[in-house]
Amino acid sequence: MLVAGRPEGKLLSSQMKEALRYGALSLAVIVGLTLAIVPFAHSLIEQWSRHDVEQRSRLVYNSIQGSVVRAMADDAWERLGSIFEGVAQDDRILAVGLCDEKGGLIEPTRLMPRTFSCEKVARSEAESFSNISSDGRRVLVGAFPIVDRAHKAYLIVLHDLSFIDARSGEAQTFFVAALAGVALTIMGVSAVFAAFLLRGWMGALRLAVEEARFGGPALSSRRERSALDKEIVKLLREAEVGRVPIETGQIEWSPATLQNLLREALPGAEVLIVSNREPYIHNRSDGGVVVQTPASGLVSALEPVIRACGGTWIAHGSGDADRETVDERDRIAVPPEAPAYSLRRIWISEEEQDGYYYGLANEGLWPLCHIAFVRPVFREADWRAYEKINERFAEAVAREAQTDDPIVLVQDYHFALAPRMIRERLPKATIIAFWHIPWPNAETFGICPWKERIIEGLLGCTILGFHTRFHCNNFFETVDRFVESRIDREHGTVTLGGHETFVRAYPISIDWPPKALAAQPSVEECRLQTRRSLGLASDVMLAVGIERFDYTKGILDRMKAVDLLLTLDPSLKGRFVFVQAAAPTRSRLPTYSRLQSEAQELAREINARHGDESYRPIRLVIRHHEPAEVFGLFRAADLCIVSSLHDGMNLVAKEFVASRDDEQGVLVLSSFTGASREMAEALIVNPYNIQEMAEAIGMALRIPANEQRERMRLMRQRVRERNVYRWAGQMLIDAARSRQQRRILDIAEKNQRR
Ligand code: F6P
């Protein structure tokens, strides 16, 4: 079971079952009592009534014995007859008579049954009682000896016993009615009691869940907590419902694990991804339409995930042949070679793109969050375009969703407003927003004119993810500074307008083993091929840097470090080359185009300073590289330089490590990347310190093979364990918990309203 704690359905049904069991038990007890008591009561009534009748008979005997003896002595038989008729007036007495010694019946009263015979009367000295039947009735015959000087006879008193049956029947009816009344009362009382218990329990549960989610002091001050509350809070805390990360370290994360997770913890859940960059771009070329995989960490992380889960990826259709490759609903099944999910393209005009993507996202938020000392630019028109495009994507999510509670994975700083906009359209959706770039401190974020709107937009989501705990803390600080909300730092939640967002670090990663590795030749082969294509001798040491041409990547700084290294150690000249593969990106923005020309200029300078006609220490290759080419370069290299001035994670570092199944190669890594927190075995550098970086590169070239192996092995192990399936899996586990919590609260609320 992935979700800790007792499921609310079970809790409720067990309460209901207990109430029902209680009622059924009462009923069984009542029925049992009835079945046991009725025959017993019947025989008791029989005994009591018989005893009563016998007493009456005796009474009759005692009261008329004298008169009978006198009448017998006087032989006054008519007198005897009238005495008997007088006695027989009593309703209960059926008949009276006298049996003589010879068995003759003397002066029987009118109703004396014909079946009665004195022959059968016991002739004993003492009184006796016997039963006869007359016309289907039971009759008790009492015989009392009467002796005078001349005669011996028996006074016979007959009682009709049918009243006993009637009395017993009445008593039975009364018993059953009384016990049924008791049963109903017990059941009614227990139902009311159970309802009260349930209501109290639900109230306690609701408050306890709230307390477990939002923390204790606020709640405990609301009222004295009962033992039940405390117990529930304890259980929830023990179960850590939605609060503490599940220890996922032991799980081997793979596409299959992710699929199992979805099946078990989120059965039937629909997955939608929202991102600006699309995973497959169709472009026209001389040979027709070609499919391109963009240079994007976001895409390389999410693509394997959605391949595993299936679903719909909603993204900007940016290729010049994108429109002609989609269907009438702007969809295309991808990956082209083996379709596994649907790509829904959104069209954005040039003008909108200028405002939303180039303007607000990349001239405003990008430099704001990266603190690479490029001044952010904020324009009102850009903001309006940003709002409009966020609306467009939110609308597309609502249209594409086939259920009312999909899991929507909103990606990056292009869509800070979309979570709230999606929430308005799909209130039950589980929205997970992931911020792929750093989140700066509150002071810095305060520069943004629409800071409150951005924060409020993001707080529309269920889960908000950053790469590191440090960025989460910066976010809390920023929220605290600019928005009226409730922040629970201990449990990592922010509540705004009654909606709670769980904020947590999910370090992003890559596919393991990476798809691009599959078709790679051996490392030896890659080394030879790459050196051959660069016109280098096979023993030349090679350093590589591969990324988008972005000023945050510290490309100029690493080139300067190479420059310094060659100055410090001229023996490397001719023996060492640095290849910088850089994919043009956002080139319409002056900062980016300037960077390209600066880098080209710097490369020329360095090459001029340290090289000659046959040796160029810096090779700057400005073009897009497909993943297979990137992996070929990684495998050919002796070291990889990742010198970002600031980077949320940096997947290049992880890809380099993943590419080295020979366990060789050294990683020089900036301490300002999220990756440096997971890859301590790299040579960690401050990219602003050129001297330090030059020394690190020099050192990397000297690290012996056995040490390289030890370092690489540890890094590979970590990247394998913390791969991108774990990244997505952790978010989905938290999403499953959040959905379960929501259900508990919904049930509790419903019960409280009743
Ligand atoms: O680093 C943030 C990010 O969105 C990455 O996820 C991605 O690699 C890159 O920026 C893509 O930038 P763009 O889509 O503008 O080329």
JSON list of N, CA, C and O in Angstrom, two decimals, residues 143 148 219 383 455 589 630 663 676 678 688:
[
{"chain": "A", "resi": 143, "resn": "ALA", "atom": "N", "xyz": [-61.31, -34.92, 42.82]},
{"chain": "A", "resi": 143, "resn": "ALA", "atom": "CA", "xyz": [-62.15, -35.87, 43.59]},
{"chain": "A", "resi": 143, "resn": "ALA", "atom": "C", "xyz": [-61.77, -35.78, 45.06]},
{"chain": "A", "resi": 143, "resn": "ALA", "atom": "O", "xyz": [-60.60, -35.93, 45.40]},
{"chain": "A", "resi": 148, "resn": "ASP", "atom": "N", "xyz": [-69.57, -40.28, 55.68]},
{"chain": "A", "resi": 148, "resn": "ASP", "atom": "CA", "xyz": [-70.43, -40.11, 56.88]},
{"chain": "A", "resi": 148, "resn": "ASP", "atom": "C", "xyz": [-70.63, -41.51, 57.46]},
{"chain": "A", "resi": 148, "resn": "ASP", "atom": "O", "xyz": [-70.00, -42.47, 57.02]},
{"chain": "A", "resi": 219, "resn": "LEU", "atom": "N", "xyz": [-5.20, 24.44, 16.22]},
{"chain": "A", "resi": 219, "resn": "LEU", "atom": "CA", "xyz": [-6.36, 23.58, 16.45]},
{"chain": "A", "resi": 219, "resn": "LEU", "atom": "C", "xyz": [-6.59, 23.36, 17.93]},
{"chain": "A", "resi": 219, "resn": "LEU", "atom": "O", "xyz": [-7.71, 23.48, 18.41]},
{"chain": "A", "resi": 383, "resn": "TRP", "atom": "N", "xyz": [3.49, 41.20, -20.00]},
{"chain": "A", "resi": 383, "resn": "TRP", "atom": "CA", "xyz": [2.68, 40.57, -18.94]},
{"chain": "A", "resi": 383, "resn": "TRP", "atom": "C", "xyz": [1.30, 40.19, -19.48]},
{"chain": "A", "resi": 383, "resn": "TRP", "atom": "O", "xyz": [0.79, 39.10, -19.22]},
{"chain": "A", "resi": 455, "resn": "ILE", "atom": "N", "xyz": [2.79, 34.40, -7.56]},
{"chain": "A", "resi": 455, "resn": "ILE", "atom": "CA", "xyz": [2.70, 33.51, -6.39]},
{"chain": "A", "resi": 455, "resn": "ILE", "atom": "C", "xyz": [1.30, 32.94, -6.28]},
{"chain": "A", "resi": 455, "resn": "ILE", "atom": "O", "xyz": [1.11, 31.73, -6.09]},
{"chain": "A", "resi": 589, "resn": "LEU", "atom": "N", "xyz": [16.86, 37.52, -28.75]},
{"chain": "A", "resi": 589, "resn": "LEU", "atom": "CA", "xyz": [17.10, 38.44, -27.63]},
{"chain": "A", "resi": 589, "resn": "LEU", "atom": "C", "xyz": [18.55, 38.93, -27.66]},
{"chain": "A", "resi": 589, "resn": "LEU", "atom": "O", "xyz": [19.47, 38.13, -27.83]},
{"chain": "A", "resi": 630, "resn": "VAL", "atom": "N", "xyz": [25.33, 14.01, -28.98]},
{"chain": "A", "resi": 630, "resn": "VAL", "atom": "CA", "xyz": [25.74, 14.50, -27.67]},
{"chain": "A", "resi": 630, "resn": "VAL", "atom": "C", "xyz": [26.39, 13.35, -26.88]},
{"chain": "A", "resi": 630, "resn": "VAL", "atom": "O", "xyz": [27.47, 13.51, -26.30]},
{"chain": "A", "resi": 663, "resn": "GLU", "atom": "N", "xyz": [33.06, 3.78, -16.92]},
{"chain": "A", "resi": 663, "resn": "GLU", "atom": "CA", "xyz": [33.42, 4.32, -15.61]},
{"chain": "A", "resi": 663, "resn": "GLU", "atom": "C", "xyz": [34.69, 5.19, -15.66]},
{"chain": "A", "resi": 663, "resn": "GLU", "atom": "O", "xyz": [35.45, 5.27, -14.70]},
{"chain": "A", "resi": 676, "resn": "SER", "atom": "N", "xyz": [25.17, 19.64, -8.20]},
{"chain": "A", "resi": 676, "resn": "SER", "atom": "CA", "xyz": [26.35, 19.54, -7.33]},
{"chain": "A", "resi": 676, "resn": "SER", "atom": "C", "xyz": [25.99, 18.98, -5.96]},
{"chain": "A", "resi": 676, "resn": "SER", "atom": "O", "xyz": [26.84, 18.45, -5.26]},
{"chain": "A", "resi": 678, "resn": "GLU", "atom": "N", "xyz": [24.10, 16.46, -5.49]},
{"chain": "A", "resi": 678, "resn": "GLU", "atom": "CA", "xyz": [24.00, 15.00, -5.59]},
{"chain": "A", "resi": 678, "resn": "GLU", "atom": "C", "xyz": [25.28, 14.37, -6.10]},
{"chain": "A", "resi": 678, "resn": "GLU", "atom": "O", "xyz": [25.41, 13.15, -6.09]},
{"chain": "A", "resi": 688, "resn": "TYR", "atom": "N", "xyz": [32.80, 31.54, -11.08]},
{"chain": "A", "resi": 688, "resn": "TYR", "atom": "CA", "xyz": [33.23, 32.94, -11.10]},
{"chain": "A", "resi": 688, "resn": "TYR", "atom": "C", "xyz": [34.73, 33.06, -10.77]},
{"chain": "A", "resi": 688, "resn": "TYR", "atom": "O", "xyz": [35.32, 34.10, -10.95]}
]
